[in-house]
C-alpha positions as a Python dict, from the first residue, in 0.01 Angstrom:
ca = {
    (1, 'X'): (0, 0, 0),
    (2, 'X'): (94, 368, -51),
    (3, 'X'): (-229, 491, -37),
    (4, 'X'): (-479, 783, 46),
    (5, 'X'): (-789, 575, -39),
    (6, 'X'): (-981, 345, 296),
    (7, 'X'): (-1029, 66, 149),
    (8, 'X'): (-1105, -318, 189),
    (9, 'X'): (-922, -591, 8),
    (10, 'X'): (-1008, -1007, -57),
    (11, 'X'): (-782, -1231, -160),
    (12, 'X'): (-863, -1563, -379),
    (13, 'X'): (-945, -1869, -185),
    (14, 'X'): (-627, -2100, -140),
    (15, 'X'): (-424, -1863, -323),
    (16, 'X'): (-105, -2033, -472),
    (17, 'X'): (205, -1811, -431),
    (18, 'X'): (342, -1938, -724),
    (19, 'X'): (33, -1778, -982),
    (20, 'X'): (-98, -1469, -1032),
    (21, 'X'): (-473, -1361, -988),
    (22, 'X'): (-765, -1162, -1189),
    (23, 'X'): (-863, -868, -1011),
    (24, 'X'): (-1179, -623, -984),
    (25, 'X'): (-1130, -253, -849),
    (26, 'X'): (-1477, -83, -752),
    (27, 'X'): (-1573, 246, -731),
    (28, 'X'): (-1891, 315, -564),
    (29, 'X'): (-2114, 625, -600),
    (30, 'X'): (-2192, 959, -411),
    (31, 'X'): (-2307, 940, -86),
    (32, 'X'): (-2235, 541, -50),
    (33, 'X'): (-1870, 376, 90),
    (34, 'X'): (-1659, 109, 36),
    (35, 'X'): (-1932, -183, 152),
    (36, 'X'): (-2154, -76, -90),
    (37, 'X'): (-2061, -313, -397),
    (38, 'X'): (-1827, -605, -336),
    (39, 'X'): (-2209, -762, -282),
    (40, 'X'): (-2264, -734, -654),
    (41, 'X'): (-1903, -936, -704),
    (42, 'X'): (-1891, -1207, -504),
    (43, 'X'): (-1937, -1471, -709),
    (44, 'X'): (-1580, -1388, -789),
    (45, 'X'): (-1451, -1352, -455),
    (46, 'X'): (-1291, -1697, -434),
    (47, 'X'): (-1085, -1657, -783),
    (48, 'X'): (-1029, -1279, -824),
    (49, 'X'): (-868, -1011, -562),
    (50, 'X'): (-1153, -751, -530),
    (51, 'X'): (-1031, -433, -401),
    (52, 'X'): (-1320, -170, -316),
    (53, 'X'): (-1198, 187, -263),
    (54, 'X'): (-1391, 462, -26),
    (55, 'X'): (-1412, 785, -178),
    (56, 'X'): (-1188, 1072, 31),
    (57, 'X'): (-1464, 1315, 42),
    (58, 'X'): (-1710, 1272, 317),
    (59, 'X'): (-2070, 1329, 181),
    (60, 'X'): (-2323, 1212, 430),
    (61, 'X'): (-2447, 940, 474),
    (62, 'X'): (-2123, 826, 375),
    (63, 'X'): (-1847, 959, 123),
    (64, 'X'): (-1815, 1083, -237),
    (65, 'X'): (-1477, 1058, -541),
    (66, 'X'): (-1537, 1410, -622),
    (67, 'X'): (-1753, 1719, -556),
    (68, 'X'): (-1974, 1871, -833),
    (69, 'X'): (-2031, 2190, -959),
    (70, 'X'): (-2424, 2099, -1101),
    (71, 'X'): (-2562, 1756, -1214),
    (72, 'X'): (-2309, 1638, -1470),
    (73, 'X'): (-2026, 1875, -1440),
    (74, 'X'): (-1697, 1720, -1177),
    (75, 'X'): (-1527, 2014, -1012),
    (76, 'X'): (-1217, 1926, -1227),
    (77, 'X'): (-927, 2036, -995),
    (78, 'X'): (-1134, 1747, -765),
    (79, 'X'): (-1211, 1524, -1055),
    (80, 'X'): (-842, 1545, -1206),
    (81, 'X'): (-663, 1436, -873),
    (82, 'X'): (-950, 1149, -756),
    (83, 'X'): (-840, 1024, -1132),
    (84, 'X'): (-444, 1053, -1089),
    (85, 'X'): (-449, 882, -740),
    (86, 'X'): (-716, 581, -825),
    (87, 'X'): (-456, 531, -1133),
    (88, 'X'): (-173, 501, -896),
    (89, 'X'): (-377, 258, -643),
    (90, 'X'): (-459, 50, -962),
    (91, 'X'): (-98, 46, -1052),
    (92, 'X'): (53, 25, -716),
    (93, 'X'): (-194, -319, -649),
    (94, 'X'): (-96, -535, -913),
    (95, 'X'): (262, -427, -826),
    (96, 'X'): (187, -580, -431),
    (97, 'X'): (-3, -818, -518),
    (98, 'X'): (-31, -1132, -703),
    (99, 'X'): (-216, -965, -996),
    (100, 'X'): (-287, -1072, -1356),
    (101, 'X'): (-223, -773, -1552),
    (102, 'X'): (-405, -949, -1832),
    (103, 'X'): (-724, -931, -1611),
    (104, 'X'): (-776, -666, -1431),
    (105, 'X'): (-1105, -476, -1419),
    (106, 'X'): (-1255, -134, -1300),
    (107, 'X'): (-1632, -151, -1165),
    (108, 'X'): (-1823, 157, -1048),
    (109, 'X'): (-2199, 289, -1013),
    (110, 'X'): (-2279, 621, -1022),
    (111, 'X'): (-1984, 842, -923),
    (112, 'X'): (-1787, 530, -976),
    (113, 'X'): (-1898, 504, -1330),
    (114, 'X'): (-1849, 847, -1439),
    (115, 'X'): (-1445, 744, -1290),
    (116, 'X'): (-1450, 406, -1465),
    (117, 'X'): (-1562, 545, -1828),
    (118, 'X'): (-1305, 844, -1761),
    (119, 'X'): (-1008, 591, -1611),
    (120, 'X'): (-1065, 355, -1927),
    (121, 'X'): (-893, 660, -2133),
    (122, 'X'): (-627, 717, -1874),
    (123, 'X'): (-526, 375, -1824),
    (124, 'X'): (-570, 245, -2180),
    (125, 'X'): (-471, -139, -2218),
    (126, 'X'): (-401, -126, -1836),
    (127, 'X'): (-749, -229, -1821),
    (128, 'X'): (-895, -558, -1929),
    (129, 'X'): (-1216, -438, -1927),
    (130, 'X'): (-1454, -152, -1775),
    (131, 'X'): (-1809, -217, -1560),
    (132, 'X'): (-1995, 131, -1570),
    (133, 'X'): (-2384, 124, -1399),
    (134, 'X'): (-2554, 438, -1426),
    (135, 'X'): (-2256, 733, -1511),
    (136, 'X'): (-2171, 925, -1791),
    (137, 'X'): (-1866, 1067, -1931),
    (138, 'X'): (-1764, 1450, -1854),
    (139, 'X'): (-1745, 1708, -2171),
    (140, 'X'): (-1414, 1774, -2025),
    (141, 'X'): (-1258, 1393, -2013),
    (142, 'X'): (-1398, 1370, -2399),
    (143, 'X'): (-1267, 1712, -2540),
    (144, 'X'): (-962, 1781, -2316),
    (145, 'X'): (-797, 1475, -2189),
    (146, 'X'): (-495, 1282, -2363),
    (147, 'X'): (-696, 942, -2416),
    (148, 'X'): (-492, 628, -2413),
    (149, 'X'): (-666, 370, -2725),
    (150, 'X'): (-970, 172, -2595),
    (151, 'X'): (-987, 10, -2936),
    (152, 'X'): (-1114, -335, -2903),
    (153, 'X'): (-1180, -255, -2496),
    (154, 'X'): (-1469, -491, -2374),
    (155, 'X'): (-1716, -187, -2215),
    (156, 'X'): (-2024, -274, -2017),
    (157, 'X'): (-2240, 5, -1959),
    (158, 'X'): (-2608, 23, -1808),
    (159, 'X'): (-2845, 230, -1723),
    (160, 'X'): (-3218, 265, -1562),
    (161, 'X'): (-3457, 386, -1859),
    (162, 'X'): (-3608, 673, -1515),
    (163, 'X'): (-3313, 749, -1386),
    (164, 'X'): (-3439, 1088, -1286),
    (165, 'X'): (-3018, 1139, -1106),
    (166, 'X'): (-2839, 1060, -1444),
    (167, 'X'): (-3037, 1026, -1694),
    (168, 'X'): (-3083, 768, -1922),
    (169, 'X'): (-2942, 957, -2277),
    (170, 'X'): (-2622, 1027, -2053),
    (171, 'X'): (-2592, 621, -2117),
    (172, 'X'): (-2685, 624, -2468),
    (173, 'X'): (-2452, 858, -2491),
    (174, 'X'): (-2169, 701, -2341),
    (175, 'X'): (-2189, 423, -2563),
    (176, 'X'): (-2200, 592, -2857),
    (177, 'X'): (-1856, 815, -2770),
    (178, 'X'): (-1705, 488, -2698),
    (179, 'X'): (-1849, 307, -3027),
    (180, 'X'): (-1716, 560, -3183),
    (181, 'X'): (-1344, 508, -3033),
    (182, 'X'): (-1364, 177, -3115),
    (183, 'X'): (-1454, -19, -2818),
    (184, 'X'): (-1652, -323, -2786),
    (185, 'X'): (-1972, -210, -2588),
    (186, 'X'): (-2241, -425, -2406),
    (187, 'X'): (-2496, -140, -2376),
    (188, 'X'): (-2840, -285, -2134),
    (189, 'X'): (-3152, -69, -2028),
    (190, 'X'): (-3353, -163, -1738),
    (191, 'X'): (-3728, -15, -1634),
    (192, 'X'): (-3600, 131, -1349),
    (193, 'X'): (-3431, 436, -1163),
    (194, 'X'): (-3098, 524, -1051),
    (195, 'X'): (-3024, 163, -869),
    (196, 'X'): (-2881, -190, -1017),
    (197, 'X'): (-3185, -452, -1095),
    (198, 'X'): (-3166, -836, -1030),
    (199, 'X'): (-3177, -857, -1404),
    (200, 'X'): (-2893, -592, -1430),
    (201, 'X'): (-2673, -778, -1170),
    (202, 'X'): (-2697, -1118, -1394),
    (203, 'X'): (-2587, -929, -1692),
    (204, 'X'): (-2299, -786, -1544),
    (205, 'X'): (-2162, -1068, -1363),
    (206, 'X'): (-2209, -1313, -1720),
    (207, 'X'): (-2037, -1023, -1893),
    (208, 'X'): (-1736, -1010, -1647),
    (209, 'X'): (-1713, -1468, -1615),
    (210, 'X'): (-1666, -1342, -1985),
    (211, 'X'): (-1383, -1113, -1905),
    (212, 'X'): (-1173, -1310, -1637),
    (213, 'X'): (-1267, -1656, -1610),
}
C-alpha cells in the first residue's frame, strides 16, 4: 500500500484466493488511534478485511484526522486533504486486496464520523454503506462540496442524547440532510454522552450482518 496513513489490517479466516471479501474501513476519533475500534467489529473479523486507519495528526494522548478551528468547524485546507487521501486508501485497498466492491463499508466515531458522513458524498456508490457514532456533517461538505448520489445509501447514524462534545441535534441533524438526499437512515439515541453503549454496539453490528453478510 501507497500510503501516508499507520494503519493495521486483518484478513478473513482461511481466505480463498480464488473469492473476494467484504470489507470495513474505520476511522476513529480525536485524541484516540488506530486500536481504538476494530473491538467494536470483530464479530466480523473472520469474514470481512477490517482495515483501521491512524489519523496523521498527533493529538495527545494519541492522534487526530484533522485540526479544528472551534467545536464543529474542520480547518478545511486539513479537512479537504485527510478526505482526498482516506479516498485514495479506500480505493487503493480493494485494488490490493481481495475486496468486494459490492461490500465495502466506512465506520468512524467522533472525528471518524464527521469523515464517514462527509466521505459518503465523495465516494458515492463506492460505498456499500456508512457507520457514523457521534459526528456531524460540516456546513462546508453540505453547501460547497460536489456530492456524489447517496440515494438509496444504507446510513447508520447514532448519537448519545448528553453528548455535551457533539451534541445530540448535530445527529438529528445529520439524518435529516441525508433523508433529505435520499438515503436510507437507521437513526438510534442512547441516554448517554459522547461514548458507544452496549446497546449502541448491538445495533450497529445487526445493522452492518445486514449490510455484508
Amino acid at each position: 500500500m501507497n500510503s501516508p496513513f499507520t494503519f493495521i489490517h486483518t484478513e478473513p479466516k482461511n481466505m480463498d484466493p480464488s473469492k473476494k471479501y467484504p470489507a470495513i474501513f474505520l476511522l476513529h476519533g480525536m485524541g484516540s488511534n488506530e486500536q481504538d475500534l476494530p473491538g467494536l467489529v470483530a464479530e466480523f473479523k473472520d469474514s470481512c478485511h477490517i482495515f483501521s486507519l491512524r489519523g496523521p495528526i498527533t493529538h495527545k494522548p494519541g492522534y487526530a484526522f484533522f485540526t479544528i478551528q472551534d467545536i464543529g468547524e474542520p480547518d478545511r485546507p486539513v479537512f479537504d486533504k485527510v478526505v482526498h487521501f482516506i479516498r485514495e486508501f479506500i480505493d487503493e485497498a480493494s485494488f490490493v486486496y481481495n475486496i468486494d466492491v459490492e461490500k465495502v463499508v466506512l465506520m468512524g466515531f467522533s472525528q471518524g464520523a464527521i469523515l464517514a458522513q462527509s466521505l459518503a458524498f465523495v465516494l458515492g456508490d463506492k460505498l456499500t454503506a456508512v457507520v457514523a457514532l457521534s459526528g456531524y456533517i460540516p456546513d462546508f461538505v453540505k453547501n460547497e462540496y460536489h456530492k456524489q448520489s447517496v440515494e438509496h445509501m444504507p446510513i447508520f447514524i447514532s448519537h448519545g442524547e448528553y453528548d455535551y462534545v457533539l451534541p445530540h441535534q448535530w445527529g438529528l441533524e445529520s439524518k435529516d440532510f441525508f433523508e433529505s438526499l435520499g438515503a436510507a437512515v437507521t437513526f438510534k439515541s442512547y441516554p448517554d454522552g459522547h461514548g458507544v453503549t452496549p446497546a449502541n454496539h448491538l445495533d450497529l453490528v445487526t445493522f452492518l450482518k445486514e449490510q455484508i453478510s
